[in-house]
Amino acid sequence: MAVEGDFDPDAINRQVEEVQAGSVKARFRALYKFTRPHTIRGTILASIAGTVRALVDTPGAIASADWGAMLPRALIGMVALLLGNAFIVGINQIFDEKIDKMNKPFLPVASGEMSKRFAWVTVLASGAIGPMIVYKFFP
């Protein structure tokens, strides 16, 4: 299996063939790679660090916090952030396809593992659903 950063042409070709053969698992793997997992970790870490910092800097916030209400809202906010992250890295992969074919051939759009059309659908859905979540839960 080719992973992010893997320049093994055989592994990349096998994954493209799996997607073309209709493997649902291969499609989910391509979607996962499309979201650039290393950037997801950074988004999660930054949002947790920012929240902890705000709680520590606000006198009495930790002692008087309603954790039963705050934690679900924090998770919903995290989902919105991750959708924003997927939007950003997806746009980059769509517009940098030619560059990525040379420098990052393991990326799903550059390798052909994900069609440009499905990449656009993913980006547009992420770009629409993320702000809708924010509007609905964080007025």
mmCIF file of N, CA and C in Angstrom:
data_model
loop_
_atom_site.group_PDB
_atom_site.id
_atom_site.type_symbol
_atom_site.label_atom_id
_atom_site.label_comp_id
_atom_site.label_asym_id
_atom_site.label_seq_id
_atom_site.Cartn_x
_atom_site.Cartn_y
_atom_site.Cartn_z
ATOM 1 N N MET A 1 0.838 -1.175 0.000
ATOM 2 C CA MET A 1 0.000 0.000 0.000
ATOM 3 C C MET A 1 0.885 1.241 0.000
ATOM 4 N N ALA A 2 0.621 2.141 -0.900
ATOM 5 C CA ALA A 2 1.344 3.410 -0.938
ATOM 6 C C ALA A 2 0.764 4.329 0.125
ATOM 7 N N VAL A 3 1.644 4.949 0.857
ATOM 8 C CA VAL A 3 1.216 5.908 1.867
ATOM 9 C C VAL A 3 1.727 7.280 1.480
ATOM 10 N N GLU A 4 1.283 8.290 2.210
ATOM 11 C CA GLU A 4 1.718 9.647 1.884
ATOM 12 C C GLU A 4 3.234 9.709 1.909
ATOM 13 N N GLY A 5 3.791 10.245 0.847
ATOM 14 C CA GLY A 5 5.238 10.358 0.735
ATOM 15 C C GLY A 5 5.886 9.172 0.040
ATOM 16 N N ASP A 6 5.079 8.179 -0.345
ATOM 17 C CA ASP A 6 5.600 6.978 -0.991
ATOM 18 C C ASP A 6 5.720 7.213 -2.497
ATOM 19 N N PHE A 7 6.932 7.138 -3.004
ATOM 20 C CA PHE A 7 7.165 7.366 -4.429
ATOM 21 C C PHE A 7 7.264 6.055 -5.211
ATOM 22 N N ASP A 8 6.829 4.950 -4.616
ATOM 23 C CA ASP A 8 6.901 3.647 -5.270
ATOM 24 C C ASP A 8 5.832 3.576 -6.368
ATOM 25 N N PRO A 9 6.254 3.649 -7.646
ATOM 26 C CA PRO A 9 5.269 3.661 -8.737
ATOM 27 C C PRO A 9 4.386 2.420 -8.763
ATOM 28 N N ASP A 10 4.930 1.257 -8.377
ATOM 29 C CA ASP A 10 4.118 0.037 -8.380
ATOM 30 C C ASP A 10 2.989 0.116 -7.357
ATOM 31 N N ALA A 11 3.299 0.606 -6.173
ATOM 32 C CA ALA A 11 2.279 0.726 -5.128
ATOM 33 C C ALA A 11 1.218 1.737 -5.543
ATOM 34 N N ILE A 12 1.647 2.848 -6.135
ATOM 35 C CA ILE A 12 0.693 3.871 -6.590
ATOM 36 C C ILE A 12 -0.205 3.298 -7.684
ATOM 37 N N ASN A 13 0.376 2.589 -8.643
ATOM 38 C CA ASN A 13 -0.407 1.991 -9.736
ATOM 39 C C ASN A 13 -1.404 0.961 -9.224
ATOM 40 N N ARG A 14 -0.997 0.167 -8.230
ATOM 41 C CA ARG A 14 -1.919 -0.820 -7.647
ATOM 42 C C ARG A 14 -3.126 -0.130 -7.020
ATOM 43 N N GLN A 15 -2.883 0.979 -6.332
ATOM 44 C CA GLN A 15 -4.000 1.679 -5.696
ATOM 45 C C GLN A 15 -4.926 2.309 -6.730
ATOM 46 N N VAL A 16 -4.362 2.826 -7.801
ATOM 47 C CA VAL A 16 -5.188 3.379 -8.877
ATOM 48 C C VAL A 16 -6.036 2.266 -9.484
ATOM 49 N N GLU A 17 -5.446 1.111 -9.705
ATOM 50 C CA GLU A 17 -6.186 -0.030 -10.266
ATOM 51 C C GLU A 17 -7.305 -0.483 -9.331
ATOM 52 N N GLU A 18 -7.043 -0.485 -8.021
ATOM 53 C CA GLU A 18 -8.070 -0.876 -7.055
ATOM 54 C C GLU A 18 -9.270 0.073 -7.113
ATOM 55 N N VAL A 19 -8.985 1.382 -7.204
ATOM 56 C CA VAL A 19 -10.065 2.365 -7.300
ATOM 57 C C VAL A 19 -10.847 2.150 -8.587
ATOM 58 N N GLN A 20 -10.137 1.946 -9.698
ATOM 59 C CA GLN A 20 -10.792 1.750 -10.986
ATOM 60 C C GLN A 20 -11.598 0.461 -11.023
ATOM 61 N N ALA A 21 -11.195 -0.516 -10.210
ATOM 62 C CA ALA A 21 -11.932 -1.778 -10.140
ATOM 63 C C ALA A 21 -13.191 -1.655 -9.276
ATOM 64 N N GLY A 22 -13.350 -0.500 -8.628
ATOM 65 C CA GLY A 22 -14.561 -0.261 -7.847
ATOM 66 C C GLY A 22 -14.459 -0.572 -6.370
ATOM 67 N N SER A 23 -13.258 -0.775 -5.863
ATOM 68 C CA SER A 23 -13.089 -1.087 -4.444
ATOM 69 C C SER A 23 -13.496 0.100 -3.574
ATOM 70 N N VAL A 24 -14.474 -0.127 -2.706
ATOM 71 C CA VAL A 24 -14.939 0.924 -1.800
ATOM 72 C C VAL A 24 -13.825 1.276 -0.808
ATOM 73 N N LYS A 25 -13.129 0.268 -0.335
ATOM 74 C CA LYS A 25 -12.027 0.495 0.607
ATOM 75 C C LYS A 25 -10.953 1.380 -0.037
ATOM 76 N N ALA A 26 -10.637 1.125 -1.297
ATOM 77 C CA ALA A 26 -9.628 1.918 -2.000
ATOM 78 C C ALA A 26 -10.104 3.360 -2.187
ATOM 79 N N ARG A 27 -11.386 3.530 -2.426
ATOM 80 C CA ARG A 27 -11.934 4.892 -2.573
ATOM 81 C C ARG A 27 -11.859 5.661 -1.259
ATOM 82 N N PHE A 28 -12.184 4.999 -0.156
ATOM 83 C CA PHE A 28 -12.067 5.654 1.149
ATOM 84 C C PHE A 28 -10.611 5.973 1.476
ATOM 85 N N ARG A 29 -9.715 5.071 1.105
ATOM 86 C CA ARG A 29 -8.280 5.323 1.329
ATOM 87 C C ARG A 29 -7.834 6.537 0.522
ATOM 88 N N ALA A 30 -8.313 6.660 -0.704
ATOM 89 C CA ALA A 30 -7.969 7.817 -1.531
ATOM 90 C C ALA A 30 -8.538 9.102 -0.916
ATOM 91 N N LEU A 31 -9.767 9.035 -0.413
ATOM 92 C CA LEU A 31 -10.369 10.200 0.230
ATOM 93 C C LEU A 31 -9.568 10.599 1.472
ATOM 94 N N TYR A 32 -9.160 9.611 2.245
ATOM 95 C CA TYR A 32 -8.343 9.862 3.436
ATOM 96 C C TYR A 32 -7.020 10.536 3.040
ATOM 97 N N LYS A 33 -6.368 10.001 2.020
ATOM 98 C CA LYS A 33 -5.107 10.600 1.557
ATOM 99 C C LYS A 33 -5.338 12.008 1.005
ATOM 100 N N PHE A 34 -6.488 12.226 0.384
ATOM 101 C CA PHE A 34 -6.831 13.529 -0.175
ATOM 102 C C PHE A 34 -6.883 14.593 0.919
ATOM 103 N N THR A 35 -7.300 14.207 2.131
ATOM 104 C CA THR A 35 -7.407 15.161 3.234
ATOM 105 C C THR A 35 -6.059 15.463 3.885
ATOM 106 N N ARG A 36 -4.990 14.829 3.411
ATOM 107 C CA ARG A 36 -3.633 15.051 3.912
ATOM 108 C C ARG A 36 -3.582 14.881 5.436
ATOM 109 N N PRO A 37 -3.561 13.633 5.919
ATOM 110 C CA PRO A 37 -3.658 13.334 7.353
ATOM 111 C C PRO A 37 -2.703 14.116 8.244
ATOM 112 N N HIS A 38 -1.515 14.427 7.753
ATOM 113 C CA HIS A 38 -0.589 15.163 8.622
ATOM 114 C C HIS A 38 -1.117 16.570 8.913
ATOM 115 N N THR A 39 -1.903 17.144 8.017
ATOM 116 C CA THR A 39 -2.469 18.463 8.285
ATOM 117 C C THR A 39 -3.659 18.356 9.232
ATOM 118 N N ILE A 40 -4.339 17.227 9.211
ATOM 119 C CA ILE A 40 -5.449 17.000 10.139
ATOM 120 C C ILE A 40 -4.916 16.982 11.566
ATOM 121 N N ARG A 41 -3.814 16.309 11.777
ATOM 122 C CA ARG A 41 -3.225 16.262 13.120
ATOM 123 C C ARG A 41 -2.881 17.666 13.609
ATOM 124 N N GLY A 42 -2.349 18.490 12.722
ATOM 125 C CA GLY A 42 -2.014 19.863 13.095
ATOM 126 C C GLY A 42 -3.243 20.675 13.444
ATOM 127 N N THR A 43 -4.324 20.500 12.683
ATOM 128 C CA THR A 43 -5.566 21.223 12.955
ATOM 129 C C THR A 43 -6.133 20.819 14.306
ATOM 130 N N ILE A 44 -6.128 19.537 14.600
ATOM 131 C CA ILE A 44 -6.643 19.055 15.883
ATOM 132 C C ILE A 44 -5.791 19.582 17.033
ATOM 133 N N LEU A 45 -4.478 19.485 16.897
ATOM 134 C CA LEU A 45 -3.582 19.950 17.947
ATOM 135 C C LEU A 45 -3.749 21.450 18.194
ATOM 136 N N ALA A 46 -3.816 22.234 17.125
ATOM 137 C CA ALA A 46 -3.963 23.688 17.270
ATOM 138 C C ALA A 46 -5.295 24.060 17.916
ATOM 139 N N SER A 47 -6.373 23.367 17.548
ATOM 140 C CA SER A 47 -7.669 23.712 18.141
ATOM 141 C C SER A 47 -7.721 23.326 19.612
ATOM 142 N N ILE A 48 -7.126 22.208 19.973
ATOM 143 C CA ILE A 48 -7.083 21.823 21.391
ATOM 144 C C ILE A 48 -6.216 22.809 22.171
ATOM 145 N N ALA A 49 -5.062 23.155 21.632
ATOM 146 C CA ALA A 49 -4.172 24.094 22.311
ATOM 147 C C ALA A 49 -4.839 25.455 22.493
ATOM 148 N N GLY A 50 -5.545 25.927 21.471
ATOM 149 C CA GLY A 50 -6.232 27.214 21.581
ATOM 150 C C GLY A 50 -7.338 27.191 22.620
ATOM 151 N N THR A 51 -8.072 26.091 22.668
ATOM 152 C CA THR A 51 -9.155 25.965 23.646
ATOM 153 C C THR A 51 -8.605 25.891 25.058
ATOM 154 N N VAL A 52 -7.571 25.096 25.261
ATOM 155 C CA VAL A 52 -6.955 24.983 26.590
ATOM 156 C C VAL A 52 -6.409 26.339 27.026
ATOM 157 N N ARG A 53 -5.754 27.023 26.107
ATOM 158 C CA ARG A 53 -5.192 28.342 26.438
ATOM 159 C C ARG A 53 -6.297 29.315 26.862
ATOM 160 N N ALA A 54 -7.412 29.316 26.135
ATOM 161 C CA ALA A 54 -8.530 30.205 26.481
ATOM 162 C C ALA A 54 -9.097 29.856 27.853
ATOM 163 N N LEU A 55 -9.219 28.565 28.149
ATOM 164 C CA LEU A 55 -9.739 28.149 29.451
ATOM 165 C C LEU A 55 -8.791 28.528 30.582
ATOM 166 N N VAL A 56 -7.497 28.353 30.370
ATOM 167 C CA VAL A 56 -6.507 28.674 31.401
ATOM 168 C C VAL A 56 -6.443 30.185 31.644
ATOM 169 N N ASP A 57 -6.549 30.970 30.597
ATOM 170 C CA ASP A 57 -6.430 32.424 30.715
ATOM 171 C C ASP A 57 -7.697 33.112 31.212
ATOM 172 N N THR A 58 -8.815 32.385 31.276
ATOM 173 C CA THR A 58 -10.070 32.970 31.745
ATOM 174 C C THR A 58 -10.297 32.533 33.189
ATOM 175 N N PRO A 59 -10.200 33.476 34.127
ATOM 176 C CA PRO A 59 -10.359 33.117 35.545
ATOM 177 C C PRO A 59 -11.697 32.419 35.814
ATOM 178 N N GLY A 60 -11.631 31.285 36.471
ATOM 179 C CA GLY A 60 -12.822 30.544 36.855
ATOM 180 C C GLY A 60 -13.465 29.724 35.752
ATOM 181 N N ALA A 61 -12.930 29.765 34.540
ATOM 182 C CA ALA A 61 -13.563 29.064 33.419
ATOM 183 C C ALA A 61 -13.553 27.555 33.600
ATOM 184 N N ILE A 62 -12.464 27.031 34.098
ATOM 185 C CA ILE A 62 -12.366 25.572 34.244
ATOM 186 C C ILE A 62 -13.272 25.088 35.370
ATOM 187 N N ALA A 63 -13.287 25.810 36.484
ATOM 188 C CA ALA A 63 -14.090 25.399 37.639
ATOM 189 C C ALA A 63 -15.589 25.498 37.352
ATOM 190 N N SER A 64 -15.994 26.498 36.585
ATOM 191 C CA SER A 64 -17.427 26.697 36.357
ATOM 192 C C SER A 64 -17.906 26.174 34.998
ATOM 193 N N ALA A 65 -17.052 25.469 34.304
ATOM 194 C CA ALA A 65 -17.405 25.000 32.955
ATOM 195 C C ALA A 65 -18.481 23.914 33.011
ATOM 196 N N ASP A 66 -19.385 23.971 32.069
ATOM 197 C CA ASP A 66 -20.409 22.938 31.896
ATOM 198 C C ASP A 66 -19.871 21.959 30.850
ATOM 199 N N TRP A 67 -19.075 20.992 31.304
ATOM 200 C CA TRP A 67 -18.374 20.084 30.397
ATOM 201 C C TRP A 67 -19.330 19.270 29.539
ATOM 202 N N GLY A 68 -20.498 18.948 30.080
ATOM 203 C CA GLY A 68 -21.492 18.176 29.324
ATOM 204 C C GLY A 68 -22.002 18.919 28.097
ATOM 205 N N ALA A 69 -21.992 20.237 28.146
ATOM 206 C CA ALA A 69 -22.414 21.045 26.998
ATOM 207 C C ALA A 69 -21.220 21.458 26.142
ATOM 208 N N MET A 70 -20.084 21.708 26.820
ATOM 209 C CA MET A 70 -18.916 22.213 26.092
ATOM 210 C C MET A 70 -18.241 21.170 25.206
ATOM 211 N N LEU A 71 -18.080 19.962 25.697
ATOM 212 C CA LEU A 71 -17.349 18.947 24.922
ATOM 213 C C LEU A 71 -18.033 18.600 23.601
ATOM 214 N N PRO A 72 -19.367 18.367 23.588
ATOM 215 C CA PRO A 72 -20.001 18.101 22.289
ATOM 216 C C PRO A 72 -19.861 19.278 21.323
ATOM 217 N N ARG A 73 -19.976 20.508 21.826
ATOM 218 C CA ARG A 73 -19.809 21.687 20.966
ATOM 219 C C ARG A 73 -18.378 21.775 20.448
ATOM 220 N N ALA A 74 -17.430 21.424 21.303
ATOM 221 C CA ALA A 74 -16.028 21.442 20.871
ATOM 222 C C ALA A 74 -15.798 20.419 19.754
ATOM 223 N N LEU A 75 -16.396 19.256 19.877
ATOM 224 C CA LEU A 75 -16.246 18.229 18.838
ATOM 225 C C LEU A 75 -16.913 18.664 17.528
ATOM 226 N N ILE A 76 -18.066 19.307 17.645
ATOM 227 C CA ILE A 76 -18.750 19.809 16.447
ATOM 228 C C ILE A 76 -17.889 20.886 15.782
ATOM 229 N N GLY A 77 -17.303 21.753 16.604
ATOM 230 C CA GLY A 77 -16.401 22.774 16.076
ATOM 231 C C GLY A 77 -15.194 22.169 15.397
ATOM 232 N N MET A 78 -14.686 21.076 15.966
ATOM 233 C CA MET A 78 -13.540 20.381 15.380
ATOM 234 C C MET A 78 -13.904 19.818 14.001
ATOM 235 N N VAL A 79 -15.097 19.288 13.869
ATOM 236 C CA VAL A 79 -15.543 18.774 12.568
ATOM 237 C C VAL A 79 -15.568 19.902 11.541
ATOM 238 N N ALA A 80 -16.072 21.076 11.938
ATOM 239 C CA ALA A 80 -16.099 22.224 11.024
ATOM 240 C C ALA A 80 -14.679 22.618 10.606
ATOM 241 N N LEU A 81 -13.760 22.614 11.564
ATOM 242 C CA LEU A 81 -12.365 22.937 11.250
ATOM 243 C C LEU A 81 -11.755 21.911 10.293
ATOM 244 N N LEU A 82 -12.045 20.643 10.516
ATOM 245 C CA LEU A 82 -11.492 19.592 9.655
ATOM 246 C C LEU A 82 -12.065 19.676 8.245
ATOM 247 N N LEU A 83 -13.320 20.070 8.117
ATOM 248 C CA LEU A 83 -13.899 20.271 6.787
ATOM 249 C C LEU A 83 -13.223 21.454 6.091
ATOM 250 N N GLY A 84 -12.923 22.495 6.850
ATOM 251 C CA GLY A 84 -12.171 23.620 6.291
ATOM 252 C C GLY A 84 -10.791 23.198 5.845
ATOM 253 N N ASN A 85 -10.169 22.337 6.627
ATOM 254 C CA ASN A 85 -8.855 21.803 6.281
ATOM 255 C C ASN A 85 -8.925 20.996 4.982
ATOM 256 N N ALA A 86 -9.953 20.154 4.858
ATOM 257 C CA ALA A 86 -10.127 19.354 3.636
ATOM 258 C C ALA A 86 -10.350 20.255 2.427
ATOM 259 N N PHE A 87 -11.085 21.332 2.611
ATOM 260 C CA PHE A 87 -11.312 22.299 1.536
ATOM 261 C C PHE A 87 -9.984 22.886 1.057
ATOM 262 N N ILE A 88 -9.171 23.322 1.992
ATOM 263 C CA ILE A 88 -7.901 23.976 1.650
ATOM 264 C C ILE A 88 -6.943 23.020 0.942
ATOM 265 N N VAL A 89 -6.716 21.841 1.515
ATOM 266 C CA VAL A 89 -5.755 20.919 0.894
ATOM 267 C C VAL A 89 -6.301 20.363 -0.417
ATOM 268 N N GLY A 90 -7.637 20.263 -0.512
ATOM 269 C CA GLY A 90 -8.250 19.782 -1.754
ATOM 270 C C GLY A 90 -8.082 20.770 -2.892
ATOM 271 N N ILE A 91 -8.325 22.045 -2.616
ATOM 272 C CA ILE A 91 -8.134 23.084 -3.638
ATOM 273 C C ILE A 91 -6.690 23.057 -4.131
ATOM 274 N N ASN A 92 -5.774 22.929 -3.197
ATOM 275 C CA ASN A 92 -4.359 22.880 -3.570
ATOM 276 C C ASN A 92 -4.067 21.718 -4.512
ATOM 277 N N GLN A 93 -4.599 20.544 -4.202
ATOM 278 C CA GLN A 93 -4.331 19.376 -5.052
ATOM 279 C C GLN A 93 -4.959 19.509 -6.438
ATOM 280 N N ILE A 94 -6.121 20.121 -6.506
ATOM 281 C CA ILE A 94 -6.788 20.294 -7.800
ATOM 282 C C ILE A 94 -5.984 21.234 -8.689
ATOM 283 N N PHE A 95 -5.580 22.372 -8.137
ATOM 284 C CA PHE A 95 -4.894 23.372 -8.957
ATOM 285 C C PHE A 95 -3.416 23.071 -9.172
ATOM 286 N N ASP A 96 -2.819 22.244 -8.318
ATOM 287 C CA ASP A 96 -1.400 21.898 -8.464
ATOM 288 C C ASP A 96 -1.197 20.507 -9.056
ATOM 289 N N GLU A 97 -2.183 19.998 -9.754
ATOM 290 C CA GLU A 97 -2.107 18.628 -10.263
ATOM 291 C C GLU A 97 -0.841 18.392 -11.091
ATOM 292 N N LYS A 98 -0.519 19.289 -12.013
ATOM 293 C CA LYS A 98 0.663 19.103 -12.870
ATOM 294 C C LYS A 98 1.946 19.111 -12.058
ATOM 295 N N ILE A 99 2.046 20.019 -11.119
ATOM 296 C CA ILE A 99 3.242 20.090 -10.258
ATOM 297 C C ILE A 99 3.334 18.838 -9.397
ATOM 298 N N ASP A 100 2.187 18.417 -8.833
ATOM 299 C CA ASP A 100 2.171 17.245 -7.958
ATOM 300 C C ASP A 100 2.505 15.957 -8.706
ATOM 301 N N LYS A 101 2.205 15.888 -10.003
ATOM 302 C CA LYS A 101 2.567 14.686 -10.766
ATOM 303 C C LYS A 101 4.077 14.471 -10.752
ATOM 304 N N MET A 102 4.828 15.562 -10.665
ATOM 305 C CA MET A 102 6.297 15.450 -10.619
ATOM 306 C C MET A 102 6.803 15.353 -9.186
ATOM 307 N N ASN A 103 6.298 16.214 -8.307
ATOM 308 C CA ASN A 103 6.845 16.322 -6.956
ATOM 309 C C ASN A 103 6.163 15.444 -5.911
ATOM 310 N N LYS A 104 4.886 15.174 -6.093
ATOM 311 C CA LYS A 104 4.115 14.385 -5.126
ATOM 312 C C LYS A 104 3.188 13.422 -5.861
ATOM 313 N N PRO A 105 3.744 12.481 -6.593
ATOM 314 C CA PRO A 105 2.905 11.581 -7.406
ATOM 315 C C PRO A 105 2.022 10.651 -6.592
ATOM 316 N N PHE A 106 2.225 10.599 -5.294
ATOM 317 C CA PHE A 106 1.426 9.739 -4.423
ATOM 318 C C PHE A 106 0.090 10.376 -4.040
ATOM 319 N N LEU A 107 -0.086 11.671 -4.325
ATOM 320 C CA LEU A 107 -1.353 12.312 -3.988
ATOM 321 C C LEU A 107 -2.469 11.794 -4.900
ATOM 322 N N PRO A 108 -3.675 11.643 -4.378
ATOM 323 C CA PRO A 108 -4.754 10.997 -5.133
ATOM 324 C C PRO A 108 -5.109 11.635 -6.471
ATOM 325 N N VAL A 109 -5.142 12.953 -6.556
ATOM 326 C CA VAL A 109 -5.501 13.593 -7.822
ATOM 327 C C VAL A 109 -4.356 13.431 -8.819
ATOM 328 N N ALA A 110 -3.136 13.653 -8.373
ATOM 329 C CA ALA A 110 -1.976 13.540 -9.254
ATOM 330 C C ALA A 110 -1.787 12.122 -9.777
ATOM 331 N N SER A 111 -2.083 11.129 -8.949
ATOM 332 C CA SER A 111 -1.875 9.737 -9.352
ATOM 333 C C SER A 111 -3.036 9.180 -10.179
ATOM 334 N N GLY A 112 -4.177 9.862 -10.150
ATOM 335 C CA GLY A 112 -5.365 9.346 -10.830
ATOM 336 C C GLY A 112 -6.203 8.459 -9.938
ATOM 337 N N GLU A 113 -5.799 8.334 -8.685
ATOM 338 C CA GLU A 113 -6.543 7.527 -7.719
ATOM 339 C C GLU A 113 -7.905 8.177 -7.421
ATOM 340 N N MET A 114 -7.959 9.499 -7.546
ATOM 341 C CA MET A 114 -9.204 10.240 -7.369
ATOM 342 C C MET A 114 -9.393 11.124 -8.600
ATOM 343 N N SER A 115 -10.581 11.077 -9.167
ATOM 344 C CA SER A 115 -10.841 11.912 -10.341
ATOM 345 C C SER A 115 -10.927 13.378 -9.920
ATOM 346 N N LYS A 116 -10.650 14.246 -10.872
ATOM 347 C CA LYS A 116 -10.752 15.671 -10.594
ATOM 348 C C LYS A 116 -12.201 16.038 -10.258
ATOM 349 N N ARG A 117 -13.134 15.374 -10.891
ATOM 350 C CA ARG A 117 -14.551 15.647 -10.631
ATOM 351 C C ARG A 117 -14.906 15.316 -9.186
ATOM 352 N N PHE A 118 -14.487 14.132 -8.713
ATOM 353 C CA PHE A 118 -14.782 13.755 -7.325
ATOM 354 C C PHE A 118 -14.033 14.658 -6.351
ATOM 355 N N ALA A 119 -12.837 15.096 -6.735
ATOM 356 C CA ALA A 119 -12.084 16.033 -5.897
ATOM 357 C C ALA A 119 -12.875 17.338 -5.747
ATOM 358 N N TRP A 120 -13.434 17.827 -6.856
ATOM 359 C CA TRP A 120 -14.243 19.046 -6.792
ATOM 360 C C TRP A 120 -15.479 18.844 -5.925
ATOM 361 N N VAL A 121 -16.136 17.703 -6.059
ATOM 362 C CA VAL A 121 -17.323 17.419 -5.239
ATOM 363 C C VAL A 121 -16.940 17.437 -3.761
ATOM 364 N N THR A 122 -15.828 16.810 -3.439
ATOM 365 C CA THR A 122 -15.356 16.762 -2.054
ATOM 366 C C THR A 122 -15.043 18.157 -1.529
ATOM 367 N N VAL A 123 -14.339 18.944 -2.335
ATOM 368 C CA VAL A 123 -13.964 20.298 -1.937
ATOM 369 C C VAL A 123 -15.207 21.175 -1.756
ATOM 370 N N LEU A 124 -16.126 21.116 -2.705
ATOM 371 C CA LEU A 124 -17.335 21.942 -2.606
ATOM 372 C C LEU A 124 -18.206 21.523 -1.419
ATOM 373 N N ALA A 125 -18.315 20.225 -1.188
ATOM 374 C CA ALA A 125 -19.090 19.752 -0.037
ATOM 375 C C ALA A 125 -18.436 20.201 1.267
ATOM 376 N N SER A 126 -17.127 20.064 1.362
ATOM 377 C CA SER A 126 -16.417 20.510 2.569
ATOM 378 C C SER A 126 -16.554 22.010 2.765
ATOM 379 N N GLY A 127 -16.435 22.744 1.671
ATOM 380 C CA GLY A 127 -16.527 24.199 1.734
ATOM 381 C C GLY A 127 -17.920 24.698 2.063
ATOM 382 N N ALA A 128 -18.935 23.898 1.824
ATOM 383 C CA ALA A 128 -20.312 24.292 2.140
ATOM 384 C C ALA A 128 -20.732 23.797 3.526
ATOM 385 N N ILE A 129 -20.413 22.550 3.840
ATOM 386 C CA ILE A 129 -20.884 21.959 5.097
ATOM 387 C C ILE A 129 -20.175 22.577 6.307
ATOM 388 N N GLY A 130 -18.882 22.854 6.204
ATOM 389 C CA GLY A 130 -18.152 23.452 7.323
ATOM 390 C C GLY A 130 -18.786 24.754 7.799
ATOM 391 N N PRO A 131 -18.979 25.734 6.911
ATOM 392 C CA PRO A 131 -19.630 26.977 7.343
ATOM 393 C C PRO A 131 -21.076 26.776 7.810
ATOM 394 N N MET A 132 -21.793 25.811 7.225
ATOM 395 C CA MET A 132 -23.163 25.549 7.683
ATOM 396 C C MET A 132 -23.157 25.063 9.135
ATOM 397 N N ILE A 133 -22.176 24.237 9.474
ATOM 398 C CA ILE A 133 -22.051 23.764 10.858
ATOM 399 C C ILE A 133 -21.798 24.951 11.786
ATOM 400 N N VAL A 134 -20.887 25.820 11.379
ATOM 401 C CA VAL A 134 -20.577 26.995 12.191
ATOM 402 C C VAL A 134 -21.816 27.868 12.376
ATOM 403 N N TYR A 135 -22.540 28.103 11.291
ATOM 404 C CA TYR A 135 -23.739 28.946 11.345
ATOM 405 C C TYR A 135 -24.796 28.336 12.272
ATOM 406 N N LYS A 136 -24.958 27.021 12.182
ATOM 407 C CA LYS A 136 -25.995 26.339 12.956
ATOM 408 C C LYS A 136 -25.664 26.253 14.452
ATOM 409 N N PHE A 137 -24.416 25.933 14.783
ATOM 410 C CA PHE A 137 -24.073 25.648 16.169
ATOM 411 C C PHE A 137 -23.352 26.794 16.886
ATOM 412 N N PHE A 138 -22.863 27.778 16.146
ATOM 413 C CA PHE A 138 -22.089 28.853 16.769
ATOM 414 C C PHE A 138 -22.566 30.222 16.254
ATOM 415 N N PRO A 139 -23.836 30.564 16.551
ATOM 416 C CA PRO A 139 -24.391 31.825 16.030
ATOM 417 C C PRO A 139 -23.742 33.056 16.655
#
